Amino acid sequence: MRHLIAALAIAALACGGGEKAGQQAQQAAPPAGGQPAAAAATTTGTVHEVKMELKDNKYQFDPATLTIKVGDTVKWINASGGPHNVSFYPDKIPAGAADVLGAAMANRMGPVAGPLITDSLGVYQISFANAPAGTYNYYCIPHEALGMKATLIIQP
Ligand SMILES: [Cu+2]
């Protein structure tokens, strides 16, 4: 009996350790472009909120168009009708933006696609530190066909 318990404990430890190691490996991945961390930390401290919602039978980002400055942060909130996500159109973002987004977006499902946010009032946040100025078009993967698309304008 004692051996069995010990074996189970070791198995549990091995599982937990494996997950942790995976997460650490993800976080430790160097940002694309190889910029030192200090250079990537040029943030303004300004945080903008965008709701992801089902309102009047319409899936939408609110506001659908948002203008921010380089270095600002945008916080998307799953207000209703989720799951939602934030997925940029690779061909509708400025040159060089994909590398910056790839490094700035946590838990990506694709090169410039954020994870599904399933929790009510769950949040997905992206820092646009060092992001190229310009127009970024994005959408929600589950609701793209239903018109859930938006525009982010980043000013220098
Ligand atoms: Cu959606």
mmCIF file of N, CA and C in Angstrom, residues 5 13 20 22 24-25 27 30 40 50-51 56 60 66 68 74 84 88 97 100 103 106 115 120 131-132 140 153:
data_model
loop_
_atom_site.group_PDB
_atom_site.id
_atom_site.type_symbol
_atom_site.label_atom_id
_atom_site.label_comp_id
_atom_site.label_asym_id
_atom_site.label_seq_id
_atom_site.Cartn_x
_atom_site.Cartn_y
_atom_site.Cartn_z
ATOM 1 N N ILE A 5 0.936 4.303 -2.884
ATOM 2 C CA ILE A 5 0.739 5.740 -2.622
ATOM 3 C C ILE A 5 1.950 6.534 -3.107
ATOM 4 N N LEU A 13 3.350 14.324 -9.218
ATOM 5 C CA LEU A 13 4.423 15.316 -9.288
ATOM 6 C C LEU A 13 4.931 15.445 -10.725
ATOM 7 N N LYS A 20 4.182 22.664 -15.727
ATOM 8 C CA LYS A 20 4.911 23.875 -15.348
ATOM 9 C C LYS A 20 6.048 24.139 -16.323
ATOM 10 N N GLY A 22 6.242 23.276 -19.336
ATOM 11 C CA GLY A 22 5.714 23.731 -20.614
ATOM 12 C C GLY A 22 5.391 25.212 -20.580
ATOM 13 N N GLN A 24 6.604 27.466 -18.589
ATOM 14 C CA GLN A 24 7.820 28.279 -18.485
ATOM 15 C C GLN A 24 8.490 28.393 -19.845
ATOM 16 N N ALA A 25 8.469 27.297 -20.590
ATOM 17 C CA ALA A 25 9.102 27.319 -21.909
ATOM 18 C C ALA A 25 8.400 28.342 -22.800
ATOM 19 N N GLN A 27 6.709 31.031 -21.802
ATOM 20 C CA GLN A 27 6.990 32.394 -21.356
ATOM 21 C C GLN A 27 8.417 32.801 -21.684
ATOM 22 N N PRO A 30 11.852 33.848 -26.674
ATOM 23 C CA PRO A 30 12.305 35.215 -26.928
ATOM 24 C C PRO A 30 11.361 35.928 -27.877
ATOM 25 N N ALA A 40 11.558 46.707 -25.154
ATOM 26 C CA ALA A 40 10.170 46.353 -25.418
ATOM 27 C C ALA A 40 9.224 46.948 -24.377
ATOM 28 N N VAL A 50 -12.298 47.474 -24.457
ATOM 29 C CA VAL A 50 -13.209 47.151 -25.562
ATOM 30 C C VAL A 50 -14.072 45.983 -25.110
ATOM 31 N N LYS A 51 -15.376 46.160 -25.184
ATOM 32 C CA LYS A 51 -16.289 45.069 -24.802
ATOM 33 C C LYS A 51 -16.489 44.122 -25.979
ATOM 34 N N ASP A 56 -28.450 43.525 -28.691
ATOM 35 C CA ASP A 56 -29.514 43.683 -29.691
ATOM 36 C C ASP A 56 -29.359 42.662 -30.812
ATOM 37 N N GLN A 60 -20.626 41.960 -31.343
ATOM 38 C CA GLN A 60 -19.827 43.133 -31.696
ATOM 39 C C GLN A 60 -18.717 43.437 -30.694
ATOM 40 N N LEU A 66 -11.335 52.018 -32.450
ATOM 41 C CA LEU A 66 -10.659 52.607 -31.287
ATOM 42 C C LEU A 66 -9.333 53.179 -31.752
ATOM 43 N N ILE A 68 -5.701 54.618 -30.469
ATOM 44 C CA ILE A 68 -4.803 54.642 -29.308
ATOM 45 C C ILE A 68 -3.435 55.156 -29.744
ATOM 46 N N VAL A 74 -4.600 47.640 -24.615
ATOM 47 C CA VAL A 74 -6.037 47.445 -24.823
ATOM 48 C C VAL A 74 -6.459 46.181 -24.083
ATOM 49 N N HIS A 84 -15.433 34.602 -27.077
ATOM 50 C CA HIS A 84 -14.938 35.510 -28.102
ATOM 51 C C HIS A 84 -13.411 35.427 -28.113
ATOM 52 N N PHE A 88 -6.221 39.087 -35.306
ATOM 53 C CA PHE A 88 -5.903 40.103 -36.311
ATOM 54 C C PHE A 88 -5.852 39.464 -37.695
ATOM 55 N N ALA A 97 4.062 44.477 -37.889
ATOM 56 C CA ALA A 97 3.169 44.342 -36.730
ATOM 57 C C ALA A 97 3.033 42.883 -36.275
ATOM 58 N N VAL A 100 5.582 41.937 -33.660
ATOM 59 C CA VAL A 100 5.335 42.589 -32.369
ATOM 60 C C VAL A 100 4.152 41.928 -31.669
ATOM 61 N N ALA A 103 4.844 38.511 -30.169
ATOM 62 C CA ALA A 103 5.522 38.544 -28.878
ATOM 63 C C ALA A 103 4.626 39.084 -27.771
ATOM 64 N N ALA A 106 -0.498 36.855 -25.413
ATOM 65 C CA ALA A 106 -0.350 35.640 -24.605
ATOM 66 C C ALA A 106 -1.253 34.524 -25.122
ATOM 67 N N PRO A 115 -6.413 33.653 -27.649
ATOM 68 C CA PRO A 115 -7.198 32.496 -27.217
ATOM 69 C C PRO A 115 -8.677 32.837 -27.100
ATOM 70 N N SER A 120 -17.206 34.540 -18.258
ATOM 71 C CA SER A 120 -17.942 35.793 -18.259
ATOM 72 C C SER A 120 -17.084 36.864 -17.597
ATOM 73 N N ALA A 131 4.677 48.856 -31.038
ATOM 74 C CA ALA A 131 3.895 48.385 -32.187
ATOM 75 C C ALA A 131 3.971 49.445 -33.291
ATOM 76 N N PRO A 132 4.093 49.035 -34.549
ATOM 77 C CA PRO A 132 4.107 50.016 -35.635
ATOM 78 C C PRO A 132 2.779 50.774 -35.690
ATOM 79 N N CYS A 140 -13.397 38.408 -34.388
ATOM 80 C CA CYS A 140 -13.574 37.331 -33.416
ATOM 81 C C CYS A 140 -13.796 36.054 -34.230
ATOM 82 N N ILE A 153 -6.786 51.748 -34.443
ATOM 83 C CA ILE A 153 -5.874 52.683 -35.104
ATOM 84 C C ILE A 153 -4.811 53.088 -34.087
#
